[in-house]
Amino acid sequence: MAIDSPNQPFINTKNFKKQVISYNQGTETDKNWIVTETAFHPEYQGKCEAIFCQGNGYMGIRCSTEEAYVGQVRNTFIAGSFNKFDAYEVTELPNAADHMGMKILIDGRRLDLSTGKVDNYFRRLNLRMGEVIRQFTWTNINGKQFECRFRRFVSLKRLHTFGTSVSIKCLDSPAKIEIISGIDGQQTNTGAQHFHEGNKRIYDRTHLQLLATTTESKITFVHNASHKVVIDGGQESISSRFAMDRRSLFMVYQVTPEAGQTLQLEKISNIYTTRDKEMANKSVEQIQEYSLTQLKESLAMGYDKLQEESALHWATKWQQTDIRVNSSNDLDQLAVGFALYHLTVMTPTHDSRMGIPAKGLSGEGYKGHSFWDTELFLLPFFTFSRPETARNLLEYRYHTLPGARKKAAENGYKGAMYPWESAWMDDGEVTPVWGAADIVTGKSTKIWSGFIEQHITSDVAFAVWQYSQVTGDEDFMEKYGYEILLDTGIFWASRLEWDENRQLYTINDVVGPDEYKEHVDNDAFTNYTAKWCIQNAIDYYYFLRDERPDVFVRLNTKLSLDKAVKEMEARVDQVLLHPPNEDLIIPQNDTFLQLQEIDLTKYKQQEHVGSIFLDYNLEQINQIQVCKQADVVILLYLLEHLFPKEVKAANFKYYEARTLHDSSLSLSSHAILAADLGDLELSYELFRKAAAIDLGPNMKSSDHGIHAASIGGIWQMIVCGFGGVRMVGGRLRIEPTLPTAIQQLSFPIIWQGNRLQLTIGKNGYSIENQGMEPVLFEFKEQERQVLPGATLTL
Amino acid sequence: MAIDSPNQPFINTKNFKKQVISYNQGTETDKNWIVTETAFHPEYQGKCEAIFCQGNGYMGIRCSTEEAYVGQVRNTFIAGSFNKFDAYEVTELPNAADHMGMKILIDGRRLDLSTGKVDNYFRRLNLRMGEVIRQFTWTNINGKQFECRFRRFVSLKRLHTFGTSVSIKCLDSPAKIEIISGIDGQQTNTGAQHFHEGNKRIYDRTHLQLLATTTESKITFVHNASHKVVIDGGQESISSRFAMDRRSLFMVYQVTPEAGQTLQLEKISNIYTTRDKEMANKSVEQIQEYSLTQLKESLAMGYDKLQEESALHWATKWQQTDIRVNSSNDLDQLAVGFALYHLTVMTPTHDSRMGIPAKGLSGEGYKGHSFWDTELFLLPFFTFSRPETARNLLEYRYHTLPGARKKAAENGYKGAMYPWESAWMDDGEVTPVWGAADIVTGKSTKIWSGFIEQHITSDVAFAVWQYSQVTGDEDFMEKYGYEILLDTGIFWASRLEWDENRQLYTINDVVGPDEYKEHVDNDAFTNYTAKWCIQNAIDYYYFLRDERPDVFVRLNTKLSLDKAVKEMEARVDQVLLHPPNEDLIIPQNDTFLQLQEIDLTKYKQQEHVGSIFLDYNLEQINQIQVCKQADVVILLYLLEHLFPKEVKAANFKYYEARTLHDSSLSLSSHAILAADLGDLELSYELFRKAAAIDLGPNMKSSDHGIHAASIGGIWQMIVCGFGGVRMVGGRLRIEPTLPTAIQQLSFPIIWQGNRLQLTIGKNGYSIENQGMEPVLFEFKEQERQVLPGATLTL
């Protein structure tokens, strides 16, 4: 058996200096560009299915193996193609028909790596190229040997196109090989079928086309696939027959290569939908025709050329944003490359009508919904290095304003109250209402986030403000940004509740970032950021009135700003903000510090997150001083100018000890704050832990998809943590500090349109201004300037 | 590896003289009661999943293994619980939540018979007890040995209850065993999800309850399951935790038995639905409560007692209908027992609002719909041996009359035009419109049966008439039967088309029983039986008018009989009936005998049915003298009194040569006719072929479910073929003739309420009248009589 012990990690993150692909992109080697699975274990398929996910922001395809295994999860997602199974469920990203699965029969038996013997196995994701290669020698139970090689890519150039290449070499004897490959629309989202079965058609006995329409949103998907099958590079495609089944259609190839011969199959596919912007003016019939033409063109190019074209597009992405980490642990470079790879794969750049799902496009977890994860954990990367994509993502929040206003109105508030979970533009709140089993009552636990986790509205406003300060994109602000900032401020002012005893405005019955505390009053993060929102809106009111009169008139008409500003001004200074207590601790909410303390050692040392639920239900956890994730800590990071260092230090110490990091969003905030506080080794330790969330040895953690926010956090830990890059009060600050393991760090950022290349060493750093304007920044509390074309060494 | 070569049958149908179950029902041995799978092959799971299907007419559960394998199909069906996925699909029997699947981890790896080593494997269906036992010794890849034993039953006594028993013995070393078992509602019908997700709840940390409601028919299913897990028969159930996932909930048991110790798990389940007659007055909440109470009661009894209780009920079924075949091939007895087993498992006896699906309750094939299969192939068994069930099934056709009338009206006809495929009572026609791929056009082939395969209306009428003659059930006839007979006659009279040239009534553009001929005119079977229907209706008109005036008045008012009879009488004698031609051949339709003849050898010798479609599309097959199945031949059987023996012989010879038997309905009709014609060895050969459809070595033929009509055909070949039992013109005729291989045959029939036990030998037969009245019958063209309590030897 070729399978490692299940207790050992089998993701080999060591370097592969050898080129593993057959064409060489320039002189760069593949050192630290490759993640390798060194043995296949059917019990842990979810890991590589998710972390080897391929995509281009338009689509994402989970890396399930061609041949089927029990426990496999096939996923093909088209960004933004949301559908609702029924009136009792929330909208989710439907799992489209699968093109990657193939039934491969060798002498009548399924190719199955859990039988026979497997040698020289690897599956490699080449981050630089965006290609996955899986290769092994299989000895079947009759002792015949086969060398099998599977390659696949999703084109970064042609957003609709993807391909597979399969080669099977009969090493020692002839074998009857049957491959059944096509388009399989029997997929569901864990049982929920989102599609009406549509027409199926085989053109010219070759080109498969399958239609499927979502049941509620009525988006028609047009799937096309075509094969070319040859022996030993022969010219003529092997003859075949075809078959249809329910929701599916297939080609059936039967070939009997001689010993030494190789069966080669290329499969080129594409998917178009009626939701695609570029298809907006086409009928379904026109899309069918158009997509078929595209397929034929791609088929004529063939796998290698298509893949090479895609790799060239990857190269430009890497040029734009690559980070080089010179560390004593090679994994650090790989982890950063892995993060940048997935930040590209998961993020729509072609359309601003959709956000980034919490699991990217790599799994069904969180139903493809967008959370605050985007604004606080992912956007900083885009804002600082791909501002055009950051703008897209914030435009998405603008497009969802009607839903946010509806949510506010339904709850008796004014302004814009963003949904905790967000899907299609007009879906409004899509947080599911029921979750996991309550161990005490045996019933499903109610999920309160959709009702009362309200800080998302601050998070969106903060991200808009951050974007505007970092980019100076006035066009965005005038069209979209000011309106969001004003209307979120209006919401918060209306949300406040007057407390007669305290003679202050309070915010009661919420869930803060720490979701282990439900129905709390005056959550510190919520209250501080709400007040920030209101003040910000007031400031922009006067700025627009005085500086942008045309914008002001338009928004004043739309939002009744003159009236709204009165309420905001009357309340903003009376928002209850918990000050640090005598021990400098900021209470997480009204009651947190009075709750029971228990020994959390067992849960802090847990192998899998959420282990506390094996002993307590949520109602009981609500009564304990335990946090799921950063709460006060993230506040100290976000509004860092409000808190002196000693307060940050005290709170970091207090809350970290009580935080289980049961959310993947938790570690990066802690790591950055630890760096700020000068504890670089702790910061580095937390960085490595965060990097291990997807890449590490826990083989189950990524089953439902990669952790998008954690991946965004990796970028932030490097750039904002060790790199010390911040925007504080509209100004750029750069205060790098490297942990022992990292010798050098280099990365680009874009400040107000000027690309800056930073190279940070142990004894200082250099900053090269590749832009057109001088850039001012702060270093060691002094203002510095770097002129266009100049390099400043500090 | 323990897997046989896939080219060899692995269903071992040899005798097992040893008792394989631990309690002995009386003195009978299990000789010829057991079907055994001797080795497990994941490529051929469908075979035993279907043929080992368990049920009780209320529910059917496919025999998929507890542990999962690729290619496994899990099915749990509740008779009559039809639902329609969307407006574009037809109603089908939804695949309910699964209780049988379990994830079994041993030392962290899935129990998986395709890995490690398997010894002493068997899976046995005990037909007499209705129990399946699967047992094997598994050596895992680390060399640890386990003796595993799985038992399961569906209670014939408690229609809602079923159970599983699992025991795993650690033969040589301790092992960490984890079993995850519960209720999994992520099942679909090949991708179509028929249920809204409902509430999930765990009561007392023990009893799992899952609700699911069909999306269109709004039937709520209440699923309950409970476990008891012990080591070595210990008293205390092993502690556990529970978990919920989407549409599913589970218990998780973790145990570490020592070497020599056995882990024992019992799982008792039940399913109730709001469609159940007995639940009609209960709310969902009341059903939840009631079913939970039932579960607790069953759990207290435990697996063994529940199974024993069910086996006692099976014993009474066997007493009622058992057939003993003394043959030189033991398989013959087994095949008959197998048929009788499935006739019980598949047939609803608790409710007359549903029919028998074409695949029983053993697979998704034909969507749970009822066809003419019931009336012509299955009903004779029930009519002659379980008349109360036959009545139920015919009442179902009465309940569907409104749909049949609607179909007639929509097509511009009068009376009742039965749907080709039938589901819930008011669904009307549910034949899907699109089928398999056309190899020429690459499009789906249109299925015409739902539009123009009209002989189903005659088939229903014939079965009603047959039932009334065999049983003398006047109550049924008055309430239901006469109305069906009259309204189907009215339909046919209105369906006739006047042919000016021929000066005859014709029936154009139909599909006859031979579905390889579409859009034909004057299909012999259709025309002959249509005329029979009209004449029969006319006869009953006068009978009722004269003999049952109250019934007459009621039906005359409802059906306007006085007017209808005029049309029927005016037309009945002018229906075009193809007479035998100069070669005595009855043309199958207007053009059949003029079609092209091709060499059919290749297709007659095919390994899998339908091979002709690899070379021709249906349009082309329409132009060839080739039949899918019996057409004229079945007419010669049904209306045997109309045709002299030499005509039967000539037509049998002509059509059999041109018939591919691509329908499982074909062989039994041919076998019976061959017996009638005195070709007993051919008849026996066809009988054995028919018996092999499900039981034989073709490992793929039963993937979509058992062949219900073929199973009914097995009974008919024995009783009506070799046993020579017929009802002709209202009279019983018994003319047995045994083929060489069969020495003796004994079986019961019920004639007009009197049970007759027949024992047929090589030189004659005896008939014992166990009833209360004298019974007249015909033998060698003479009328005989057997008095109550007497045995007549002939």
mmCIF file of C-alpha atoms in Angstrom, chain A residues 1 3-6 41-44 68-70 85-89 92 103 105 107-110 112 114-115 141 185-197 200-203 205 215 218 241-247 364 367 435-444 614 700 704, chain B residues 1 3-6 41-44 68-70 85-89 92 103 105 107-110 112 114-115 141 185-197 200-203 205 215 218 241-247 364 367 435-444 614 700 704:
data_model
loop_
_atom_site.group_PDB
_atom_site.id
_atom_site.type_symbol
_atom_site.label_atom_id
_atom_site.label_comp_id
_atom_site.label_asym_id
_atom_site.label_seq_id
_atom_site.Cartn_x
_atom_site.Cartn_y
_atom_site.Cartn_z
ATOM 1 C CA MET A 1 0.000 0.000 0.000
ATOM 2 C CA ILE A 3 -0.720 5.244 1.716
ATOM 3 C CA ASP A 4 1.015 6.937 4.598
ATOM 4 C CA SER A 5 -0.196 6.553 8.114
ATOM 5 C CA PRO A 6 -3.259 8.762 8.491
ATOM 6 C CA HIS A 41 -5.281 8.515 0.963
ATOM 7 C CA PRO A 42 -9.016 8.190 0.214
ATOM 8 C CA GLU A 43 -9.887 9.177 3.768
ATOM 9 C CA TYR A 44 -8.345 12.603 3.264
ATOM 10 C CA ALA A 68 -14.125 8.224 -8.184
ATOM 11 C CA TYR A 69 -13.533 7.339 -4.550
ATOM 12 C CA VAL A 70 -15.887 7.188 -1.617
ATOM 13 C CA PHE A 85 -33.287 25.398 -3.385
ATOM 14 C CA ASP A 86 -36.612 26.239 -1.779
ATOM 15 C CA ALA A 87 -38.342 28.861 0.310
ATOM 16 C CA TYR A 88 -36.960 27.319 3.507
ATOM 17 C CA GLU A 89 -33.309 27.520 2.504
ATOM 18 C CA GLU A 92 -26.254 29.284 -2.281
ATOM 19 C CA LYS A 103 -14.637 6.272 -15.311
ATOM 20 C CA LEU A 105 -11.674 0.753 -16.665
ATOM 21 C CA ASP A 107 -9.269 -4.854 -18.220
ATOM 22 C CA GLY A 108 -12.784 -4.362 -16.909
ATOM 23 C CA ARG A 109 -11.820 -3.007 -13.502
ATOM 24 C CA ARG A 110 -11.901 0.544 -12.281
ATOM 25 C CA ASP A 112 -8.554 2.472 -8.126
ATOM 26 C CA SER A 114 -6.747 1.684 -3.038
ATOM 27 C CA THR A 115 -6.326 -1.626 -4.857
ATOM 28 C CA ILE A 141 -4.202 -6.826 -8.982
ATOM 29 C CA GLY A 185 -25.134 17.034 -14.072
ATOM 30 C CA GLN A 186 -26.160 14.675 -11.291
ATOM 31 C CA GLN A 187 -24.108 16.751 -8.848
ATOM 32 C CA THR A 188 -25.850 18.366 -5.903
ATOM 33 C CA ASN A 189 -24.896 20.651 -3.032
ATOM 34 C CA THR A 190 -24.837 17.955 -0.328
ATOM 35 C CA GLY A 191 -28.158 16.685 -1.577
ATOM 36 C CA ALA A 192 -29.759 19.916 -2.811
ATOM 37 C CA GLN A 193 -30.292 19.930 -6.575
ATOM 38 C CA HIS A 194 -30.248 23.462 -7.949
ATOM 39 C CA PHE A 195 -30.857 22.765 -11.605
ATOM 40 C CA HIS A 196 -33.674 21.833 -13.915
ATOM 41 C CA GLU A 197 -32.463 19.194 -16.310
ATOM 42 C CA LYS A 200 -28.427 17.357 -24.057
ATOM 43 C CA ARG A 201 -26.924 17.084 -27.463
ATOM 44 C CA ILE A 202 -23.908 15.548 -29.157
ATOM 45 C CA TYR A 203 -22.757 17.490 -32.221
ATOM 46 C CA ARG A 205 -20.610 12.645 -32.758
ATOM 47 C CA THR A 215 -34.543 26.373 -10.384
ATOM 48 C CA LYS A 218 -33.319 30.789 -13.752
ATOM 49 C CA ARG A 241 -19.628 5.847 -28.990
ATOM 50 C CA PHE A 242 -21.713 8.141 -26.865
ATOM 51 C CA ALA A 243 -24.386 7.736 -24.255
ATOM 52 C CA MET A 244 -26.877 9.824 -22.359
ATOM 53 C CA ASP A 245 -28.169 9.324 -18.879
ATOM 54 C CA ARG A 246 -30.270 11.483 -16.639
ATOM 55 C CA ARG A 247 -28.706 14.967 -16.493
ATOM 56 C CA GLU A 364 -19.593 24.162 -0.480
ATOM 57 C CA LYS A 367 -22.684 28.302 0.600
ATOM 58 C CA GLY A 435 -26.920 25.106 12.534
ATOM 59 C CA ALA A 436 -25.287 22.163 14.268
ATOM 60 C CA ALA A 437 -26.839 19.957 16.940
ATOM 61 C CA ASP A 438 -27.133 21.244 20.478
ATOM 62 C CA ILE A 439 -25.615 18.497 22.613
ATOM 63 C CA VAL A 440 -27.984 19.238 25.466
ATOM 64 C CA THR A 441 -31.358 19.566 23.744
ATOM 65 C CA GLY A 442 -30.650 17.410 20.694
ATOM 66 C CA LYS A 443 -32.142 20.134 18.503
ATOM 67 C CA SER A 444 -30.479 22.286 15.865
ATOM 68 C CA LEU A 614 -18.316 18.229 22.760
ATOM 69 C CA LYS A 700 -9.679 17.479 7.550
ATOM 70 C CA HIS A 704 -15.416 22.258 2.970
ATOM 71 C CA MET B 1 -8.146 -10.347 -3.586
ATOM 72 C CA ILE B 3 -13.063 -10.945 -6.119
ATOM 73 C CA ASP B 4 -13.956 -13.424 -8.832
ATOM 74 C CA SER B 5 -13.243 -12.707 -12.428
ATOM 75 C CA PRO B 6 -15.893 -10.267 -13.610
ATOM 76 C CA HIS B 41 -17.141 -7.113 -6.557
ATOM 77 C CA PRO B 42 -17.605 -3.332 -6.391
ATOM 78 C CA GLU B 43 -18.142 -3.172 -10.156
ATOM 79 C CA TYR B 44 -21.293 -5.272 -9.856
ATOM 80 C CA ALA B 68 -19.890 2.780 0.975
ATOM 81 C CA TYR B 69 -18.323 1.880 -2.368
ATOM 82 C CA VAL B 70 -18.126 3.795 -5.598
ATOM 83 C CA PHE B 85 -39.115 17.356 -9.216
ATOM 84 C CA ASP B 86 -40.265 20.190 -11.448
ATOM 85 C CA ALA B 87 -42.771 21.051 -14.134
ATOM 86 C CA TYR B 88 -40.506 19.581 -16.828
ATOM 87 C CA GLU B 89 -40.230 16.133 -15.273
ATOM 88 C CA GLU B 92 -41.479 9.604 -9.669
ATOM 89 C CA LYS B 103 -19.238 4.631 8.127
ATOM 90 C CA LEU B 105 -13.581 3.034 10.687
ATOM 91 C CA ASP B 107 -7.965 2.018 13.379
ATOM 92 C CA GLY B 108 -8.836 5.142 11.436
ATOM 93 C CA ARG B 109 -9.432 3.472 8.068
ATOM 94 C CA ARG B 110 -12.687 2.685 6.392
ATOM 95 C CA ASP B 112 -13.321 -1.509 2.621
ATOM 96 C CA SER B 114 -11.410 -3.811 -1.946
ATOM 97 C CA THR B 115 -8.412 -3.330 0.354
ATOM 98 C CA ILE B 141 -3.660 -3.793 5.441
ATOM 99 C CA GLY B 185 -31.345 12.519 3.716
ATOM 100 C CA GLN B 186 -28.764 13.618 1.133
ATOM 101 C CA GLN B 187 -30.037 10.890 -1.195
ATOM 102 C CA THR B 188 -31.425 11.866 -4.580
ATOM 103 C CA ASN B 189 -32.989 10.095 -7.527
ATOM 104 C CA THR B 190 -29.919 10.186 -9.798
ATOM 105 C CA GLY B 191 -29.477 13.843 -8.962
ATOM 106 C CA ALA B 192 -33.099 14.920 -8.454
ATOM 107 C CA GLN B 193 -33.811 15.956 -4.868
ATOM 108 C CA HIS B 194 -37.462 15.401 -3.987
ATOM 109 C CA PHE B 195 -37.487 16.630 -0.424
ATOM 110 C CA HIS B 196 -37.450 19.854 1.491
ATOM 111 C CA GLU B 197 -35.075 19.525 4.381
ATOM 112 C CA LYS B 200 -33.843 17.035 12.875
ATOM 113 C CA ARG B 201 -33.867 16.065 16.491
ATOM 114 C CA ILE B 202 -32.145 13.702 18.856
ATOM 115 C CA TYR B 203 -34.326 12.638 21.777
ATOM 116 C CA ARG B 205 -29.338 11.569 23.322
ATOM 117 C CA THR B 215 -41.437 19.326 -2.716
ATOM 118 C CA LYS B 218 -46.063 17.727 0.167
ATOM 119 C CA ARG B 241 -21.940 11.429 20.707
ATOM 120 C CA PHE B 242 -24.177 12.712 17.968
ATOM 121 C CA ALA B 243 -23.823 15.037 15.033
ATOM 122 C CA MET B 244 -25.977 16.782 12.483
ATOM 123 C CA ASP B 245 -25.151 17.652 8.946
ATOM 124 C CA ARG B 246 -27.270 18.968 6.120
ATOM 125 C CA ARG B 247 -30.330 16.730 5.767
ATOM 126 C CA GLU B 364 -35.060 3.888 -9.615
ATOM 127 C CA LYS B 367 -39.453 5.936 -11.741
ATOM 128 C CA GLY B 435 -35.174 9.004 -23.687
ATOM 129 C CA ALA B 436 -31.738 7.769 -24.700
ATOM 130 C CA ALA B 437 -29.416 9.356 -27.267
ATOM 131 C CA ASP B 438 -30.151 8.886 -30.953
ATOM 132 C CA ILE B 439 -26.878 7.673 -32.422
ATOM 133 C CA VAL B 440 -27.564 9.439 -35.697
ATOM 134 C CA THR B 441 -28.744 12.880 -34.607
ATOM 135 C CA GLY B 442 -26.994 13.068 -31.229
ATOM 136 C CA LYS B 443 -30.271 14.258 -29.695
ATOM 137 C CA SER B 444 -32.499 12.572 -27.155
ATOM 138 C CA LEU B 614 -25.398 0.560 -31.388
ATOM 139 C CA LYS B 700 -25.550 -5.543 -14.932
ATOM 140 C CA HIS B 704 -31.936 -0.278 -12.047
#
